Tab-separated table of C-alpha atoms in Angstrom:
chain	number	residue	atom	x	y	z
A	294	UNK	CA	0.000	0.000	0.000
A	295	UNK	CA	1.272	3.551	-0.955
A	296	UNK	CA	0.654	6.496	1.121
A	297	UNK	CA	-0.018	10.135	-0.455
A	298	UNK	CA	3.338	11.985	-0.622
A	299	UNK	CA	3.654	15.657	0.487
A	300	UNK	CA	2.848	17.022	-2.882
A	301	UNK	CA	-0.590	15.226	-2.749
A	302	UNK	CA	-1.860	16.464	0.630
A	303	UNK	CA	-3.342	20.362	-0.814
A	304	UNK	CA	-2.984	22.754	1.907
A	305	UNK	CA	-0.956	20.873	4.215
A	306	UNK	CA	1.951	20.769	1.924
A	307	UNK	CA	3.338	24.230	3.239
A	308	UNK	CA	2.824	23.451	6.606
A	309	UNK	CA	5.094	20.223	6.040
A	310	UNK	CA	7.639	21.238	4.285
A	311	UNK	CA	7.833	23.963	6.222
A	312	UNK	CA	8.550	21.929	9.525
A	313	UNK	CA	10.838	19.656	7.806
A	314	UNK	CA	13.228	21.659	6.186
A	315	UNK	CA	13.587	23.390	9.843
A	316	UNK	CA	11.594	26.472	9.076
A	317	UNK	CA	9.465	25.686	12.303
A	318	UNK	CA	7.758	29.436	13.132
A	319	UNK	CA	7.041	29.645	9.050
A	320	UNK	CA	5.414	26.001	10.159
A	321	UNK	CA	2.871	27.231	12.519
A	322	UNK	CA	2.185	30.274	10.804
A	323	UNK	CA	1.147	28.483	8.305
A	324	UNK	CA	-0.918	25.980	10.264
A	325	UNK	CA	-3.029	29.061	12.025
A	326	UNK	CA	-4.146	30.053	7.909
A	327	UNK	CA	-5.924	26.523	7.836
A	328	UNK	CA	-8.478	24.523	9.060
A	329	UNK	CA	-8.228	22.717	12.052
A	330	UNK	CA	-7.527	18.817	11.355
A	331	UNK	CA	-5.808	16.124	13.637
A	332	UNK	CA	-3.245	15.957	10.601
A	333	UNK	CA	-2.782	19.929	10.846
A	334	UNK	CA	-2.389	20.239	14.358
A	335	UNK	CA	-0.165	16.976	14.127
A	336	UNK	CA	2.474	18.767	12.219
A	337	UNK	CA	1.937	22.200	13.835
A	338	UNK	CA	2.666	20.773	17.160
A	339	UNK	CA	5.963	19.490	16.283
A	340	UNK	CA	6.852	22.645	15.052
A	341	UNK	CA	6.368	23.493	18.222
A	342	UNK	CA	8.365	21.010	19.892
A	343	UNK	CA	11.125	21.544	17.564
A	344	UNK	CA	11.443	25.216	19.408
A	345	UNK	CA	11.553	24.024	22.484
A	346	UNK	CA	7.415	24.647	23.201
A	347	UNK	CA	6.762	21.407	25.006
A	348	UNK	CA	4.525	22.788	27.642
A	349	UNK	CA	2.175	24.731	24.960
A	350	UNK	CA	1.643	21.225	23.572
A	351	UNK	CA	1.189	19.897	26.779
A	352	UNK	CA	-1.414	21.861	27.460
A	353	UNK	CA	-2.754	22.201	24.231
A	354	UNK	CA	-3.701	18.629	24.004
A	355	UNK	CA	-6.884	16.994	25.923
A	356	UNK	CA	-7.152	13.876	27.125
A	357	UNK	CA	-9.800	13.262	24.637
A	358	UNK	CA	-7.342	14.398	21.306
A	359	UNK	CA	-7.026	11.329	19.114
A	360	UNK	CA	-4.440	9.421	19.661
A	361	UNK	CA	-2.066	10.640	16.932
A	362	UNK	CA	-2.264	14.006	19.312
A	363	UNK	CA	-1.727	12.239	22.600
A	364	UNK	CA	1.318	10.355	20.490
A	365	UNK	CA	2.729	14.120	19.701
A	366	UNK	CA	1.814	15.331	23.966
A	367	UNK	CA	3.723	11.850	24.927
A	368	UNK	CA	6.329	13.307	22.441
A	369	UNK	CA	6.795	17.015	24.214
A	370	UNK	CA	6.785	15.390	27.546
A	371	UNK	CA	9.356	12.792	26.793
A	372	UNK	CA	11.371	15.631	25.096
A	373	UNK	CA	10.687	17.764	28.397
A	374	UNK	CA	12.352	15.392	30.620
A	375	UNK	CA	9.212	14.517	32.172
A	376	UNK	CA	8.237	10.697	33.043
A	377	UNK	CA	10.195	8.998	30.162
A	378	UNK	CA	9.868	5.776	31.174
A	379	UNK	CA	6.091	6.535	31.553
A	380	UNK	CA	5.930	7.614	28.239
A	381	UNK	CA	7.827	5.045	26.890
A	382	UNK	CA	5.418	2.766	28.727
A	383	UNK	CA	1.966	4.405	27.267
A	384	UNK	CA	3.697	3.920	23.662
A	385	UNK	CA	4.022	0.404	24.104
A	386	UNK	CA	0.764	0.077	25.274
A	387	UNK	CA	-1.003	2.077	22.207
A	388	UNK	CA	1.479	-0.250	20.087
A	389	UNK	CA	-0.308	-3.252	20.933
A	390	UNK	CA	-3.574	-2.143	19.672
A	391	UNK	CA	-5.023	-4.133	16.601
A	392	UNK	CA	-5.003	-0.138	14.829
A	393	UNK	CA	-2.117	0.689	15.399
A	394	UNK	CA	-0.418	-0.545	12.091
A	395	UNK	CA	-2.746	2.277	10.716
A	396	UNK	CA	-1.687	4.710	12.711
A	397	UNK	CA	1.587	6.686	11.315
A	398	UNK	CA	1.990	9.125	13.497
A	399	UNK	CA	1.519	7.392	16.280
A	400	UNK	CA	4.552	4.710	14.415
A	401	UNK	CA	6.518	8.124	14.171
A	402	UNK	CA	6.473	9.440	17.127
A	403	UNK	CA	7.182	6.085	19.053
A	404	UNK	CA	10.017	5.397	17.031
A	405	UNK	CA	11.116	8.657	17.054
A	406	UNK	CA	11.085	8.260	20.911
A	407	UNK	CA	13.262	4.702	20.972
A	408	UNK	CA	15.565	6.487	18.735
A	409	UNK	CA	16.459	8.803	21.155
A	410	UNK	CA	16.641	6.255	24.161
A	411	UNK	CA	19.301	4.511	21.403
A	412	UNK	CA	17.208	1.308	21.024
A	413	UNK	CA	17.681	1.405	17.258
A	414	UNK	CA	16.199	-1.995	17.605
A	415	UNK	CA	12.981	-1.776	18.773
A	416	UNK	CA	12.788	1.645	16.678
A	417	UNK	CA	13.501	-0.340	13.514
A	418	UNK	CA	11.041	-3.041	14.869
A	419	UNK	CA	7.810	-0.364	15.040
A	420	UNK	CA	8.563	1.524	11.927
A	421	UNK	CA	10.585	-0.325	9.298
A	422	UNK	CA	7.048	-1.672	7.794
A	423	UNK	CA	5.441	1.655	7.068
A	424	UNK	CA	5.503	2.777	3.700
A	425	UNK	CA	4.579	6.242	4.906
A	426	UNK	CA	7.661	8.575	3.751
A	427	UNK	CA	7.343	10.424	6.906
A	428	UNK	CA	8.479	6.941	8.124
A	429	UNK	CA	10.398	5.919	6.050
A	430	UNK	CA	12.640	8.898	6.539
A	431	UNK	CA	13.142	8.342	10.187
A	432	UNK	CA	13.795	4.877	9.127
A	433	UNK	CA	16.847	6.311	6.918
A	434	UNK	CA	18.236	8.532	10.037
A	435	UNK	CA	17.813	5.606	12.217
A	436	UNK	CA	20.219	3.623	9.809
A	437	UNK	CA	22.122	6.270	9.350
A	438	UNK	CA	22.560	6.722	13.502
A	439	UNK	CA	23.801	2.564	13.377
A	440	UNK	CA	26.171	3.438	11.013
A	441	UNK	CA	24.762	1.836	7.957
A	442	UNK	CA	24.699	4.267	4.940
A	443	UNK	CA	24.395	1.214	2.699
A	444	UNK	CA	20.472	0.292	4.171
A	445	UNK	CA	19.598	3.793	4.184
A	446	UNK	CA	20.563	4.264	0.627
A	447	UNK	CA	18.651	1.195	-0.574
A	448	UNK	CA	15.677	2.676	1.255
A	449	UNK	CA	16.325	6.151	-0.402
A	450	UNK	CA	16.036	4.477	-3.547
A	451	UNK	CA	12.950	2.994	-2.660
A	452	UNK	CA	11.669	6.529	-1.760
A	453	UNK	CA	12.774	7.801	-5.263
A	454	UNK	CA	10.346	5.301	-6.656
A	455	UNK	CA	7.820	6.197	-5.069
A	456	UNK	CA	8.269	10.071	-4.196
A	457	UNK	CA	10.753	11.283	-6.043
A	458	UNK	CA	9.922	15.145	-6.037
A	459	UNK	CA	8.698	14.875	-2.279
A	460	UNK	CA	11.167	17.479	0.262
A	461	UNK	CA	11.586	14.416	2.401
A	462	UNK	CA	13.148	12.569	-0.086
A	463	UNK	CA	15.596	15.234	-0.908
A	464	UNK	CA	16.568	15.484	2.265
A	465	UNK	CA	16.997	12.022	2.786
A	466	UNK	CA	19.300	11.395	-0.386
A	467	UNK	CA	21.510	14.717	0.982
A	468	UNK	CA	22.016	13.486	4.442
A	469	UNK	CA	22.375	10.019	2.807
A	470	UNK	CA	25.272	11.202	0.894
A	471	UNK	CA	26.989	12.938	3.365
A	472	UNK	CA	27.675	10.148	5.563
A	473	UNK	CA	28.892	8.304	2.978
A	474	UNK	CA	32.678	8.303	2.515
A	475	UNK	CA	34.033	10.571	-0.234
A	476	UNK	CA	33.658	13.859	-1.302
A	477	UNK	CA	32.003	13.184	-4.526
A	478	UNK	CA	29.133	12.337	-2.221
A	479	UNK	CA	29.473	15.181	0.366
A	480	UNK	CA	29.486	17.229	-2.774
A	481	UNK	CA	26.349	15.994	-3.629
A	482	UNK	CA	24.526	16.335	-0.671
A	483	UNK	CA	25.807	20.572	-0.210
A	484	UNK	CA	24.280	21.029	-4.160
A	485	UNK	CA	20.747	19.211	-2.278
A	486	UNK	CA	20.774	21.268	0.767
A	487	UNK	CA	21.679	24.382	-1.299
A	488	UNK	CA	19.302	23.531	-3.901
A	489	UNK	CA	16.259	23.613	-1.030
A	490	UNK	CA	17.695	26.167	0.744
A	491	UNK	CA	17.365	28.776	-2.294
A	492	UNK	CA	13.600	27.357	-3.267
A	493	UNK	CA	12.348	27.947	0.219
A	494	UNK	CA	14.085	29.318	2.291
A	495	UNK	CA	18.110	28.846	4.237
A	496	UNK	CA	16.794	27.673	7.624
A	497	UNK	CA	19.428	27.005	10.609
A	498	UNK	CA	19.076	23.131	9.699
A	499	UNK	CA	20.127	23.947	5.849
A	500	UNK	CA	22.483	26.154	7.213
A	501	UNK	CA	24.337	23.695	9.312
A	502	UNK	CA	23.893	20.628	6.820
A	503	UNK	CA	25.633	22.977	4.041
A	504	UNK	CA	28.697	23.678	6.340
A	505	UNK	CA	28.916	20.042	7.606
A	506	UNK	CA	29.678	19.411	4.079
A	507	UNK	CA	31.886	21.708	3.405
A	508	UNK	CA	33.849	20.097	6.665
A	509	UNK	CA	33.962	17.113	5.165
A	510	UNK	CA	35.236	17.660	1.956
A	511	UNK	CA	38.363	20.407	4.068
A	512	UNK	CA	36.579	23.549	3.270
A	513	UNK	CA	36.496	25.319	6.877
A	514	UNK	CA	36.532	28.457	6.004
A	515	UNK	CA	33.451	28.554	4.265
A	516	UNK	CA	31.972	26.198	6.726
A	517	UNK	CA	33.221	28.686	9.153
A	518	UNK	CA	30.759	31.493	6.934
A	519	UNK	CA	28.115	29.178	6.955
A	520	UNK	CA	28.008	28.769	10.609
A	521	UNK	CA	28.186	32.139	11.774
A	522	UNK	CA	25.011	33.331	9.546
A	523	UNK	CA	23.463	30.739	11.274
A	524	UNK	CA	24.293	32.236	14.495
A	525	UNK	CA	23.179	35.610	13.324
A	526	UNK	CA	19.973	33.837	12.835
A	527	UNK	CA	19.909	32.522	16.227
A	528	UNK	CA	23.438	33.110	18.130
A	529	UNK	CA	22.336	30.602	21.115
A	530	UNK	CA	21.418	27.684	18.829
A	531	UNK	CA	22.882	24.842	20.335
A	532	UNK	CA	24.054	22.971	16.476
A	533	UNK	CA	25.406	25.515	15.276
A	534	UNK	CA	27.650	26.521	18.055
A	535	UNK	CA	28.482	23.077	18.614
A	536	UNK	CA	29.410	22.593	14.631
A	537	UNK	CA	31.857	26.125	14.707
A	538	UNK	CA	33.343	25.142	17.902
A	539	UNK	CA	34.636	21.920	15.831
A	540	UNK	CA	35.211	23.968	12.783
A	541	UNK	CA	37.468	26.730	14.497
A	542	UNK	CA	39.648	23.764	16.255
A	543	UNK	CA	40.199	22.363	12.794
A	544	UNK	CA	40.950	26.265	11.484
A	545	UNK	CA	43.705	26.057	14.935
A	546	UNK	CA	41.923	29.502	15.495
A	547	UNK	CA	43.234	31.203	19.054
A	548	UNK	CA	42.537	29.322	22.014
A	549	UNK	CA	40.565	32.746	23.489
A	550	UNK	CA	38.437	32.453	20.625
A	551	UNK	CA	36.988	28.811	20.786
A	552	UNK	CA	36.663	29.196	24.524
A	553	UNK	CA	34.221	31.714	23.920
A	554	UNK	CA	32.102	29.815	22.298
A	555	UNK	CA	32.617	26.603	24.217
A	556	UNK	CA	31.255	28.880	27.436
A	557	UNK	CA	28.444	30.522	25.494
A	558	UNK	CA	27.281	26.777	24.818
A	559	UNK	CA	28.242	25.638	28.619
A	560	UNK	CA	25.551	28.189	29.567
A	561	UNK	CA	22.967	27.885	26.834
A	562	UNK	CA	23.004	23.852	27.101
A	563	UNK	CA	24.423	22.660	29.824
A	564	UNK	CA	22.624	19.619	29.705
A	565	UNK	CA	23.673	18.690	25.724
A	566	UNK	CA	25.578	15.142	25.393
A	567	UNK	CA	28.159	17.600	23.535
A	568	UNK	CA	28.946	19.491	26.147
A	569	UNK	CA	28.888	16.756	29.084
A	570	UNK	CA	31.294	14.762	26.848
A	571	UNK	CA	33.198	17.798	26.244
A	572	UNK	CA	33.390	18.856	30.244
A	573	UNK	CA	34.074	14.617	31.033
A	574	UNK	CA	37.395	15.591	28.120
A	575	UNK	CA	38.166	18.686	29.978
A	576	UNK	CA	38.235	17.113	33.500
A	577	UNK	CA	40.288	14.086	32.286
A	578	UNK	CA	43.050	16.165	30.721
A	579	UNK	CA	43.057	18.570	33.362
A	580	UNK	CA	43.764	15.268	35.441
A	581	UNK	CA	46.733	13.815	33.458
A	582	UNK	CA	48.245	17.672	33.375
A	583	UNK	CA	48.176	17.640	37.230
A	584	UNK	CA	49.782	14.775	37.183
A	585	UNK	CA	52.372	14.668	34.758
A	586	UNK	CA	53.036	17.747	36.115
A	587	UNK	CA	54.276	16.493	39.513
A	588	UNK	CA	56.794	14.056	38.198
């Protein structure tokens, strides 16, 4: 069975490719100039969540929402910090309804969820059936998050078949291609982000993509550019100051300089992975300098 691709769903195309390509406040602008539908409020809530607005969708969303909008609530609560293992638990539980198979978003968002708790198991397990692109583009980041390029590009292909035009699929060839090895293929995916980028519009998502390829393929400099008109977009987002602090070690740009940064994201995330792996680094060297030191 084929689902209807992004270019056949009428007014919620904007709305969707709006969210995906990162554009998330052009997203819910757009979902307030339609009709209200569980599929618009779907996407418009992850918009949401995607700027850090889990308690407005918390609140938002009654206990008597279908359950593709409870999925999206479980989603912003999980994302919140509050009762994961309770939401992981109520996921399970609408999993094991005989409906469920028909439900996408509710597929999405689970998986979605078990990607982020690293079971790329059970997240393969829930959505790898769905011929729904929205899943089957999570199911190309989870392979990409194993390690597996080579499953996520016979998926893409599969995609192509079926939606070639669609954004999703786009994006899913580009980020594809980047973690393949090679810069033939990181070339590839910068001509994809850039191509989107200039038809809609350079979001901080398209932004960082097109300077992670220019990383790979040496070109820090203009992955440096890149990165810092994403920061004048947003100078506390968390990716992008992440992705310079890398790109200015690699440019051996002063130490005063990169330490700016790294503080500027020690205060803006302090709870990141990035930045608790980067502290753990910090501490241990610090360590081995003390010590070396009294020898």
């Amino acid at each position: 069975l084929f689902c209807k691709s992004s270019a056949a769903m009428g007014d919620l195309y904007g709305l969707r490719n709006a969210l995906y390509l990162g554009n998330y406040q052009q997203a819910v602008s757009e979902a307030m100039s339609l009709g209200a539908s569980t599929e618009r409020d779907f996407f418009m809530y992850r918009a949401l969540i995607e700027q850090g607005q889990h308690r407005v969708v918390m609140d938002e969303v009654g206990a008597q929402a279908p359950v593709a909008l409870q999925a999206v609530k479980m989603l912003a609560s999980y994302l919140s910090g509050v009762s994961k293992e309770a939401v992981v638990a109520q996921l399970k539980e609408w999993l094991t309804d005989a409906t469920a198979q028909d439900n996408w978003q509710l597929i999405l968002v689970a998986a979605t969820v078990f990607l982020h708790e690293r079971d790329h198991k059970e997240a393969l397990k829930i959505s790898h059936q769905s011929t729904q692109i929205d899943v089957m583009a999570l199911v190309v980041q989870i392979y990409l998050q194993m390690d597996r390029p080579d499953l996520a590009r016979k998926l893409v292909k599969s995609m192509q078949e079926q939606y070639d035009d669609d954004t999703l699929t786009k994006l899913s060839h580009a980020w594809t291609s980047l973690c393949e090895s090679g810069g033939e293929t990181a070339q590839d995916a910068l001509y994809e982000f850039q191509e989107l980028g200039e038809k809609y519009h350079m979001s901080l998502m398209l932004l960082n993509a097109m300077a992670s390829c220019n990383m790979h393929m040496g070109r820090f400099d203009e992955a440096e550019r890149l990165l810092q008109e994403a920061l004048s977009q947003s100078p506390n987002d968390t990716t992008s100051l992440i992705n310079l602090v890398v790109c200015l070690n690699q440019l051996q740009k002063p130490a005063e300089v990169i330490g700016r940064y790294t503080s500027q994201l020690k205060i803006s995330a302090p709870a990141h992975p990035w930045v608790a792996k980067y502290g753990e680094l910090e501490t241990s060297f610090d360590r081995c300098a003390n010590q070396l030191s009294k020898e």
